[in-house]
Coordinates of C-alpha atoms in Angstrom, one line a residue:
M576 CA -140.8 50.3 -38.5
K577 CA -143.0 49.6 -41.5
G578 CA -146.7 48.8 -40.7
S579 CA -147.8 51.8 -39.1
W580 CA -151.0 50.8 -37.6
F581 CA -151.3 48.9 -35.0
F582 CA -151.3 50.1 -32.4
S583 CA -154.6 50.6 -32.0
A584 CA -155.3 47.2 -32.1
A585 CA -152.7 46.3 -29.3
L586 CA -154.4 49.0 -27.0
A587 CA -157.8 46.7 -27.3
G588 CA -156.6 43.7 -26.2
L589 CA -154.2 45.0 -23.6
L590 CA -157.3 46.3 -22.3
L591 CA -159.7 42.9 -22.6
A592 CA -156.6 41.6 -20.7
C593 CA -156.2 40.5 -17.0
Q594 CA -152.7 41.7 -15.8
T595 CA -150.5 43.6 -17.5
T596 CA -146.7 45.4 -16.7
V597 CA -149.0 48.1 -18.7
Q598 CA -149.9 50.9 -17.3
H599 CA -152.8 52.9 -19.2
R600 CA -155.2 55.7 -19.3
P601 CA -158.8 54.3 -16.5
V602 CA -161.4 53.9 -19.4
V603 CA -165.1 54.3 -18.5
S604 CA -167.8 51.5 -20.5
V605 CA -170.8 53.1 -21.4
A606 CA -173.3 52.2 -21.3
N607 CA -176.6 51.6 -23.3
T608 CA -178.1 54.4 -24.4
S609 CA -179.4 53.7 -27.7
G610 CA -183.6 52.5 -26.7
K611 CA -183.9 49.3 -28.5
P612 CA -186.0 47.1 -28.4
A613 CA -184.9 44.6 -25.9
N614 CA -185.0 41.6 -28.0
Q615 CA -183.4 43.0 -31.4
P616 CA -179.3 42.8 -32.0
E617 CA -177.4 46.2 -31.3
E618 CA -174.2 46.9 -33.3
S619 CA -170.5 45.6 -31.6
A620 CA -168.6 48.7 -31.5
G621 CA -166.6 46.9 -34.2
E622 CA -169.9 47.2 -36.6
K623 CA -169.5 50.4 -36.2
L624 CA -166.0 51.6 -36.4
R625 CA -166.5 49.8 -40.0
R626 CA -169.4 52.1 -40.6
N627 CA -168.3 55.5 -38.7
A628 CA -164.7 55.5 -41.4
E629 CA -166.3 54.1 -45.0
K630 CA -166.7 57.7 -45.2
A631 CA -162.6 58.4 -44.1
L632 CA -161.3 55.4 -45.7
E633 CA -163.5 56.2 -49.0
S634 CA -161.6 59.9 -49.3
A635 CA -157.8 57.9 -48.8
R636 CA -158.2 56.2 -50.5
E637 CA -158.5 59.0 -52.9
A638 CA -156.1 60.8 -51.3
A639 CA -153.3 57.7 -52.0
V640 CA -154.3 56.9 -55.5
A641 CA -154.3 61.2 -56.5
G642 CA -150.7 61.5 -54.5
D643 CA -152.3 64.1 -52.3
E644 CA -150.3 63.9 -49.1
D645 CA -152.4 66.5 -47.3
G646 CA -155.4 65.1 -48.0
F647 CA -154.8 61.5 -47.4
L648 CA -153.6 62.3 -44.1
A649 CA -155.7 64.4 -42.5
C650 CA -158.0 60.9 -43.6
E651 CA -155.5 60.0 -41.6
S652 CA -155.9 61.8 -37.9
T653 CA -160.1 61.5 -38.6
L654 CA -159.3 57.3 -38.7
V655 CA -156.6 58.4 -35.7
Q656 CA -159.6 60.1 -32.8
Q657 CA -163.1 57.1 -34.9
V658 CA -160.6 54.6 -33.9
G659 CA -159.8 55.8 -30.7
E660 CA -163.1 57.1 -29.8
A661 CA -164.6 53.3 -30.3
I662 CA -162.3 52.2 -27.9
A663 CA -162.9 54.7 -25.3
E664 CA -166.3 53.1 -26.0
A665 CA -166.9 49.9 -25.8
P666 CA -163.4 48.8 -25.1
Q667 CA -164.4 44.2 -24.1
D668 CA -166.8 44.2 -27.8
P669 CA -165.0 40.9 -29.0
E670 CA -165.1 42.3 -32.6
L671 CA -163.7 45.5 -31.9
P672 CA -160.2 44.4 -31.8
Q673 CA -160.4 43.2 -35.7
A674 CA -161.9 46.2 -36.8
I675 CA -159.0 47.8 -35.8
A676 CA -156.9 46.1 -37.4
E677 CA -158.5 45.9 -40.7
L678 CA -158.5 49.5 -41.0
W679 CA -155.3 50.2 -39.9
Q680 CA -154.3 47.2 -42.8
E681 CA -156.0 48.9 -45.7
L682 CA -153.6 52.1 -44.4
D683 CA -150.8 50.6 -44.8
D684 CA -151.4 49.2 -48.1
L685 CA -153.1 53.5 -49.2
T686 CA -149.6 55.0 -47.6
A687 CA -147.6 51.9 -50.1
T688 CA -149.6 53.4 -53.0
L689 CA -149.3 57.1 -51.9
Y690 CA -145.4 57.2 -51.9
A691 CA -144.9 54.3 -54.3
E692 CA -141.8 55.7 -56.2
E693 CA -138.2 55.0 -57.2
E694 CA -135.9 53.9 -54.1
T695 CA -133.5 56.6 -53.3
P696 CA -129.8 56.4 -52.0
E697 CA -130.8 58.2 -48.8
Q698 CA -133.5 55.0 -48.6
E699 CA -131.3 53.4 -49.3
E700 CA -128.9 53.6 -46.9
S701 CA -131.6 52.3 -44.4
A702 CA -133.2 49.1 -45.7
Q703 CA -131.0 46.7 -44.0
V704 CA -133.1 43.9 -43.2
P705 CA -132.3 42.0 -47.3
E706 CA -135.4 40.5 -48.4
E707 CA -134.2 36.9 -49.6
V708 CA -132.4 35.3 -47.2
L709 CA -130.9 31.5 -48.4
P710 CA -130.6 29.5 -45.5
A711 CA -126.8 28.9 -43.8
K712 CA -125.2 25.2 -44.2
P713 CA -125.3 22.2 -40.9
E714 CA -121.7 23.0 -39.6
Q715 CA -122.4 27.2 -40.9
V716 CA -125.6 27.0 -38.3
E717 CA -123.7 24.8 -35.6
Q718 CA -120.6 27.1 -35.4
A719 CA -122.7 29.9 -35.3
A720 CA -124.6 28.4 -32.3
R721 CA -121.5 27.7 -30.1
E722 CA -120.3 31.1 -30.5
A723 CA -123.8 32.3 -29.8
Q724 CA -124.1 29.8 -25.7
E725 CA -120.6 32.1 -25.7
L726 CA -122.9 35.5 -25.4
T727 CA -125.2 37.0 -22.4
F728 CA -128.3 38.2 -24.0
D729 CA -132.3 38.8 -22.1
L730 CA -133.6 38.0 -25.5
P731 CA -134.8 35.1 -26.8
V732 CA -132.3 35.2 -29.7
K733 CA -132.2 31.8 -30.9
V734 CA -129.3 30.5 -33.9
T735 CA -130.9 29.6 -36.9
P736 CA -130.0 28.4 -40.4
E737 CA -131.5 32.7 -42.2
V738 CA -129.7 33.3 -39.0
A739 CA -126.6 32.2 -39.5
S740 CA -127.1 33.4 -43.2
L741 CA -127.6 36.6 -41.8
I742 CA -124.5 37.4 -39.5
D743 CA -122.1 36.3 -42.6
F744 CA -124.5 38.6 -44.1
Y745 CA -123.2 41.0 -41.5
T746 CA -120.3 40.8 -41.4
G747 CA -119.7 40.5 -45.3
P748 CA -121.1 42.4 -47.9
Y749 CA -122.5 44.6 -45.2
R750 CA -119.7 45.2 -43.2
E751 CA -118.5 48.3 -44.4
R752 CA -122.7 49.6 -43.8
L753 CA -122.5 47.9 -40.4
I754 CA -119.8 50.0 -39.2
A755 CA -120.3 53.3 -39.8
A756 CA -123.5 52.5 -38.8
L757 CA -121.7 51.4 -35.4
E758 CA -119.9 54.2 -35.0
R759 CA -123.4 56.6 -35.1
A760 CA -125.2 54.2 -32.9
A761 CA -122.6 55.6 -29.8
R762 CA -124.3 57.9 -29.5
W763 CA -127.2 56.5 -28.7
L764 CA -126.3 54.3 -26.9
P765 CA -126.4 55.4 -23.1
L766 CA -129.9 57.3 -24.7
I767 CA -131.8 54.0 -24.9
R768 CA -130.3 51.8 -21.8
S769 CA -131.4 54.9 -19.3
Y770 CA -135.1 54.6 -20.9
L771 CA -135.0 50.6 -21.1
S772 CA -133.6 50.4 -17.2
Q773 CA -136.4 53.2 -16.1
M774 CA -138.9 51.4 -18.5
Q775 CA -137.7 48.2 -17.4
L776 CA -137.2 46.6 -20.8
P777 CA -134.3 44.1 -21.8
Q778 CA -131.4 46.0 -22.4
D779 CA -131.0 43.7 -26.0
L780 CA -132.9 46.3 -27.1
A781 CA -130.5 49.2 -27.7
Y782 CA -129.9 47.8 -31.0
L783 CA -132.9 47.2 -32.6
P784 CA -132.5 50.9 -34.7
L785 CA -129.8 48.8 -36.5
V786 CA -131.9 47.3 -38.8
E787 CA -134.4 49.5 -38.4
S788 CA -132.5 53.0 -39.4
A789 CA -128.8 52.2 -38.9
F790 CA -129.1 54.7 -36.1
H791 CA -129.3 57.1 -39.0
T792 CA -131.6 59.9 -37.0
H793 CA -132.9 61.6 -40.1
A794 CA -133.9 57.7 -41.5
R795 CA -136.6 57.8 -44.3
S796 CA -138.4 54.7 -45.3
R797 CA -140.5 54.5 -49.2
A798 CA -143.5 54.9 -47.5
K799 CA -142.0 57.3 -45.0
A800 CA -141.0 56.0 -41.9
T801 CA -139.1 58.4 -40.3
G802 CA -136.5 59.0 -38.3
L803 CA -133.6 56.2 -35.8
W804 CA -136.9 54.4 -35.2
Q805 CA -139.0 54.2 -38.7
F806 CA -142.1 55.9 -37.1
M807 CA -145.5 56.7 -39.7
A808 CA -147.6 59.5 -38.7
G809 CA -150.5 58.5 -37.4
T810 CA -148.0 55.3 -35.3
A811 CA -146.5 58.4 -34.6
R812 CA -149.7 60.7 -33.4
L813 CA -150.3 57.5 -31.5
Y814 CA -147.7 57.7 -29.1
Q815 CA -148.1 61.4 -28.2
L816 CA -145.3 62.5 -31.0
R817 CA -145.6 65.9 -33.2
C818 CA -145.6 65.3 -36.5
D819 CA -146.2 68.3 -38.7
G820 CA -145.3 70.6 -41.4
L821 CA -143.8 72.6 -38.2
V822 CA -142.5 70.1 -35.7
D823 CA -141.8 66.7 -36.4
E824 CA -141.1 64.4 -33.4
R825 CA -140.1 61.6 -35.1
L826 CA -137.0 63.0 -36.1
D827 CA -136.2 63.7 -31.8
P828 CA -133.9 61.0 -30.9
Q829 CA -135.2 61.2 -27.2
R830 CA -139.5 61.7 -27.6
A831 CA -138.5 59.0 -31.2
T832 CA -136.7 56.8 -28.6
Q833 CA -139.6 56.9 -25.5
A834 CA -142.3 56.3 -27.7
A835 CA -141.1 53.2 -29.3
L836 CA -140.1 51.8 -26.1
A837 CA -144.2 52.2 -25.0
H838 CA -144.5 50.7 -28.5
L839 CA -143.2 47.5 -28.0
S840 CA -144.2 46.9 -24.4
D841 CA -147.1 47.4 -25.1
L842 CA -147.1 44.3 -27.9
Y843 CA -145.5 42.5 -25.7
A844 CA -148.0 43.2 -23.5
T845 CA -150.6 42.3 -26.1
F846 CA -148.1 38.4 -27.5
G847 CA -146.8 37.4 -24.6
N848 CA -143.5 36.3 -26.8
W849 CA -140.3 39.4 -27.9
E850 CA -140.5 38.0 -31.2
L851 CA -144.3 37.9 -31.6
A852 CA -143.4 41.6 -30.8
L853 CA -140.6 42.7 -33.4
A854 CA -143.4 41.1 -35.9
A855 CA -146.2 43.3 -35.1
Y856 CA -143.8 46.5 -34.8
N857 CA -142.1 45.4 -38.0
S858 CA -144.9 44.7 -39.7
G859 CA -148.1 45.5 -37.4
A860 CA -150.1 43.6 -35.1
G861 CA -152.9 42.8 -37.4
R862 CA -150.4 41.5 -40.3
V863 CA -149.1 38.9 -36.5
E864 CA -152.9 38.0 -36.0
K865 CA -153.4 37.4 -39.0
A866 CA -151.0 35.0 -39.3
I867 CA -151.0 33.2 -36.1
K868 CA -154.7 32.8 -37.3
R869 CA -153.3 31.5 -40.4
A870 CA -151.2 28.9 -38.6
K871 CA -154.3 27.7 -36.8
G872 CA -153.5 29.6 -33.7
N873 CA -150.4 28.3 -33.3
T874 CA -148.2 31.5 -31.5
D875 CA -144.7 30.1 -32.6
F876 CA -142.6 33.5 -34.8
W877 CA -141.0 30.8 -36.3
S878 CA -144.3 28.8 -37.7
I879 CA -146.1 31.4 -38.7
R880 CA -143.2 33.1 -40.1
R881 CA -144.2 31.4 -44.3
F882 CA -147.4 33.5 -43.2
L883 CA -146.4 36.8 -42.9
P884 CA -144.8 39.3 -45.6
R885 CA -141.4 38.7 -46.3
E886 CA -139.1 41.9 -45.4
T887 CA -141.1 40.3 -41.5
R888 CA -140.1 37.3 -41.8
N889 CA -136.3 38.0 -41.9
Y890 CA -136.4 40.7 -40.3
V891 CA -135.6 39.1 -36.2
P892 CA -133.6 37.3 -37.9
A893 CA -131.8 39.9 -38.9
F894 CA -131.9 41.3 -35.6
W895 CA -130.9 38.5 -33.0
A896 CA -127.9 38.5 -36.1
A897 CA -127.4 41.4 -35.8
L898 CA -126.9 41.1 -32.0
I899 CA -124.2 38.0 -31.8
V900 CA -122.3 40.2 -34.2
V901 CA -122.2 43.6 -31.9
K902 CA -121.5 41.4 -29.6
Q903 CA -118.4 39.7 -30.5
P904 CA -115.9 42.4 -32.6
Q905 CA -113.4 41.0 -32.2
R906 CA -114.3 37.5 -32.9
F907 CA -115.5 39.9 -36.6
G908 CA -112.9 42.5 -36.6
L909 CA -114.9 45.2 -35.7
P910 CA -113.7 48.2 -34.5
T911 CA -115.2 49.4 -30.8
F912 CA -116.5 52.8 -30.7
P913 CA -116.3 54.9 -27.3
E914 CA -119.4 55.4 -26.7
Q915 CA -120.9 59.8 -26.3
T916 CA -123.3 61.3 -23.8
W917 CA -126.1 63.1 -25.7
C918 CA -126.9 66.4 -23.4
R919 CA -128.9 69.4 -23.7
D920 CA -130.2 72.1 -21.9
M921 CA -134.8 72.6 -22.4
V922 CA -135.7 76.1 -22.6
P923 CA -139.4 76.6 -23.0
V924 CA -140.4 78.9 -24.6
E925 CA -143.9 80.6 -25.9
G926 CA -145.1 81.4 -29.6
A927 CA -142.7 81.2 -32.2
L928 CA -138.7 82.2 -31.9
D929 CA -136.1 81.1 -35.1
L930 CA -133.3 79.3 -34.6
E931 CA -131.5 81.4 -36.2
V932 CA -132.4 84.3 -34.7
L933 CA -131.7 82.9 -31.1
A934 CA -127.7 81.7 -32.8
E935 CA -127.3 85.8 -33.3
K936 CA -128.4 87.3 -30.3
G937 CA -127.0 84.4 -28.6
A938 CA -124.0 83.4 -30.3
W939 CA -124.2 80.3 -30.8
D940 CA -123.3 77.8 -34.0
L941 CA -126.9 78.1 -36.4
E942 CA -126.3 74.3 -36.9
T943 CA -125.3 73.3 -32.9
L944 CA -129.3 74.3 -32.7
R945 CA -130.5 72.7 -35.6
Q946 CA -128.5 69.9 -34.4
L947 CA -130.2 69.4 -30.7
N948 CA -133.9 70.6 -31.9
P949 CA -133.7 68.7 -34.5
A950 CA -137.9 68.0 -35.0
L951 CA -138.6 71.4 -35.9
V952 CA -138.7 71.3 -39.3
R953 CA -138.2 74.8 -40.3
G954 CA -136.2 75.5 -37.9
I955 CA -139.0 77.7 -35.9
T956 CA -140.7 77.1 -33.2
P957 CA -144.5 76.6 -33.8
P958 CA -146.4 80.3 -33.4
A959 CA -149.1 78.8 -31.0
G960 CA -148.4 77.8 -26.7
V961 CA -145.2 76.4 -25.6
Y962 CA -142.0 74.6 -26.7
Q963 CA -138.7 73.0 -25.6
V964 CA -135.9 74.9 -27.5
A965 CA -133.1 73.0 -26.8
V966 CA -129.5 75.1 -26.2
P967 CA -126.0 73.6 -26.3
C968 CA -125.6 71.9 -22.7
G969 CA -124.9 74.1 -19.1
Q970 CA -126.1 77.2 -20.8
G971 CA -129.4 77.1 -20.0
E972 CA -129.9 80.1 -18.0
Q973 CA -127.6 82.0 -20.9
A974 CA -130.3 81.2 -23.2
R975 CA -133.1 81.8 -20.9
T976 CA -131.7 86.0 -20.4
V977 CA -130.9 85.0 -24.3
I978 CA -134.5 84.4 -25.2
A979 CA -136.5 87.7 -22.4
S980 CA -134.3 90.4 -24.7
I981 CA -135.4 89.6 -28.0
P982 CA -138.3 91.7 -28.9
P983 CA -141.5 90.3 -30.5
S984 CA -140.9 92.1 -33.3
E985 CA -137.6 90.8 -33.9
R986 CA -138.0 86.4 -32.4
I987 CA -139.1 85.6 -36.2
K988 CA -137.2 86.1 -40.5
R989 CA -140.7 85.2 -41.6
L990 CA -145.4 84.9 -40.5
F991 CA -147.3 82.3 -39.9
H992 CA -150.7 81.4 -42.0
T993 CA -153.1 79.2 -41.6
V994 CA -154.8 77.6 -44.4
R995 CA -158.5 78.2 -44.2
P996 CA -161.4 76.7 -45.9
G997 CA -161.2 78.5 -49.6
D998 CA -157.8 78.9 -49.8
T999 CA -155.0 79.1 -52.5
I1000 CA -151.5 79.7 -52.9
A1001 CA -152.5 82.7 -54.3
A1002 CA -154.8 83.8 -52.8
I1003 CA -151.9 83.5 -50.2
A1004 CA -149.1 84.8 -51.4
R1005 CA -151.3 88.1 -52.4
R1006 CA -152.0 89.4 -48.9
Y1007 CA -149.2 88.4 -47.9
R1008 CA -146.8 90.0 -50.8
V1009 CA -145.1 86.9 -52.4
S1010 CA -145.1 85.2 -54.8
P1011 CA -146.2 81.8 -54.9
E1012 CA -143.1 80.0 -55.9
T1013 CA -141.8 81.6 -53.1
I1014 CA -144.8 79.7 -50.4
M1015 CA -144.5 77.2 -53.0
A1016 CA -141.0 76.6 -51.3
A1017 CA -140.6 77.8 -48.4
N1018 CA -143.6 74.7 -47.8
N1019 CA -141.6 72.2 -50.0
I1020 CA -145.1 72.0 -51.6
T1021 CA -145.6 70.3 -54.9
N1022 CA -148.9 70.7 -55.8
P1023 CA -150.4 73.8 -55.3
R1024 CA -153.9 72.5 -54.9
A1025 CA -153.6 69.9 -52.4
L1026 CA -154.7 72.5 -49.8
R1027 CA -155.3 70.9 -46.2
V1028 CA -157.5 73.0 -44.8
G1029 CA -155.3 74.1 -41.1
R1030 CA -152.5 73.3 -41.9
E1031 CA -150.2 76.1 -40.1
M1032 CA -147.5 77.1 -43.6
V1033 CA -144.2 79.2 -42.6
I1034 CA -144.0 82.5 -44.9
P1035 CA -140.8 84.3 -46.2
K1036 CA -140.8 88.0 -45.4
A1037 CA -141.7 90.4 -48.5
G1038 CA -138.9 91.0 -50.9
W1039 CA -138.1 87.0 -50.7
S1040 CA -138.0 85.1 -53.9
A1041 CA -138.4 82.2 -54.6
A1042 CA -134.0 81.1 -54.4
T1043 CA -133.2 82.6 -51.5
V1044 CA -136.1 81.2 -49.5
A1045 CA -133.7 77.6 -51.3
E1046 CA -130.9 79.4 -50.7
N1047 CA -131.6 79.8 -46.7
R1048 CA -133.2 77.1 -46.5
E1049 CA -131.4 74.0 -45.1
K1050 CA -130.5 71.5 -47.7
P1051 CA -127.6 68.1 -47.6
R1052 CA -125.4 68.5 -50.1
S1053 CA -124.9 66.1 -52.9
R1054 CA -121.7 65.0 -53.2
A1055 CA -119.3 65.9 -56.5
Q1056 CA -120.8 69.4 -54.2
S1057 CA -119.1 68.3 -51.5
I1058 CA -115.6 66.8 -52.5
R1059 CA -115.5 69.5 -55.3
N1060 CA -112.4 70.2 -52.7
P1061 CA -110.9 67.9 -51.7
L1062 CA -108.7 69.9 -49.6
R1063 CA -111.9 71.0 -47.5
Y1064 CA -115.1 69.0 -46.5
R1065 CA -118.7 70.0 -44.6
V1066 CA -119.2 67.5 -43.0
R1067 CA -123.6 65.8 -43.4
P1068 CA -126.4 64.3 -41.7
G1069 CA -125.6 61.0 -41.2
D1070 CA -121.7 61.3 -41.7
T1071 CA -119.5 59.6 -39.6
L1072 CA -115.8 59.7 -39.9
Y1073 CA -115.7 56.1 -41.1
S1074 CA -118.0 56.7 -43.9
I1075 CA -115.3 59.9 -44.9
A1076 CA -112.4 58.5 -44.1
K1077 CA -113.8 55.3 -46.7
R1078 CA -115.3 58.2 -49.8
H1079 CA -112.0 59.6 -50.0
G1080 CA -109.6 57.0 -49.9
L1081 CA -108.4 57.5 -46.0
T1082 CA -108.4 56.8 -42.3
V1083 CA -110.0 57.9 -39.8
E1084 CA -106.6 58.3 -37.5
A1085 CA -104.9 59.8 -40.7
I1086 CA -108.5 62.7 -40.6
R1087 CA -107.9 62.5 -36.6
A1088 CA -104.3 63.9 -36.2
K1089 CA -105.9 66.7 -39.2
N1090 CA -107.7 68.3 -37.3
N1091 CA -106.6 68.1 -33.9
L1092 CA -109.3 65.4 -32.7
S1093 CA -109.2 63.4 -29.5
G1094 CA -112.5 61.2 -30.1
T1095 CA -114.7 60.7 -32.9
V1096 CA -118.1 63.6 -32.9
I1097 CA -118.5 65.7 -35.5
R1098 CA -121.4 66.9 -36.5
P1099 CA -123.1 68.7 -39.4
G1100 CA -122.5 72.1 -40.2
D1101 CA -118.6 70.3 -39.3
V1102 CA -116.0 71.3 -41.9
L1103 CA -112.3 68.9 -41.9
Y1104 CA -109.4 68.5 -43.7
L1105 CA -109.2 66.2 -45.3
A1106 CA -105.2 66.2 -47.6
P1107 CA -103.6 62.9 -46.9

């Protein structure tokens, strides 16, 4: 989901609608108490928002240019709050949706500036939609249309020259990645479908992560869109997902799925058209509204397509093509994978608890706990409030007993520090008797001068060096490390049996037989023997 700042504009549009299938919090209109003479024009909510937001927006511009991520995120939080206040005060102001859309659009552009960098292999893997698509020949379109007519969809799938061309892309150059993505999808499709049923949304939306993240739960784009559903941090927070230095719920498939489907539901209620809703999910409602205006009010996706960003032009056709392909795997020679159920028990934990300590005290595998709690960025629950920790299915009661037995002095191996005005890395290091390099390593800080007031920092215990922190922090292994011993392989996040087999010149069946696997389920940290 490249466009992150569109929900507020969509929400404003929803509040203007007479009827909607999406429930929102009640909004109270605020009476005019300004005391201005009746003959003096009142400042509209849209104008007021533009005026109030300018200072934070200017600070965001400076932070983006300087590469100050913490400063930018602080400005982002301020702007989100201002938008929420504007909607609550004047939900029916006709200028408000446009003002919000413009604001979000500029923030999108600034986000791209902040995170402008060369694309890494992981980011390339998460890019599922080609920017350039050559239309297919008429005979290819006719054949694809005939095949699609034999299938059942609950979305308005169309076959166009672009869709037919993308079918060839997914079954040709992208084939190997598609197979790996479908293997990952088998784990998450049941979960997504269950929430689609609860929200009475089309079941075919379950495959949208195919074009978003290839079902990589830790996928991260160049613009820092993250997770299965590729949420930007700002949009995630608008849907009550926590995103900070300790917890990033975009990485939790269950929480992110709930938020993404609510998001899609809102967009559909706004545009009344699934193709436009999907385009808005990808690029932002502001860009879609702008394209509709340029098309003189035309709301047909295929008519406004040329006015949309290049990636979004092909986003909907790519999703239609992907649906056509995955619904007939045998026709395209694609393997099928048994679907799995993701089960975990949730246990409330008050205050900070290190997953490493929980694993030791409860005799659980640490990698399993990390996999069940992907939102815990540092592997520690927040120091304030109650957090729901996940443990293996059916072991909730055992976990409650174990947690209750852990003395407060043994619950964490690290301390926390909330950054206050005037704090510096050096001063914090002196206070806790560790080196500045150790603190920077533990918190992934590259710019020691870009500390954001209010940020929760992890402070390793005294005596740890930066090297010790690096050794104890979970990192993906490089390819060279992972294949140093060709007979033994440790599974990394995103791996599937199919991708491992292809990388080592083996077959899935051979790996399963060598490791006595009854299915295809593997987890990060598992060790596989790969001798042919």
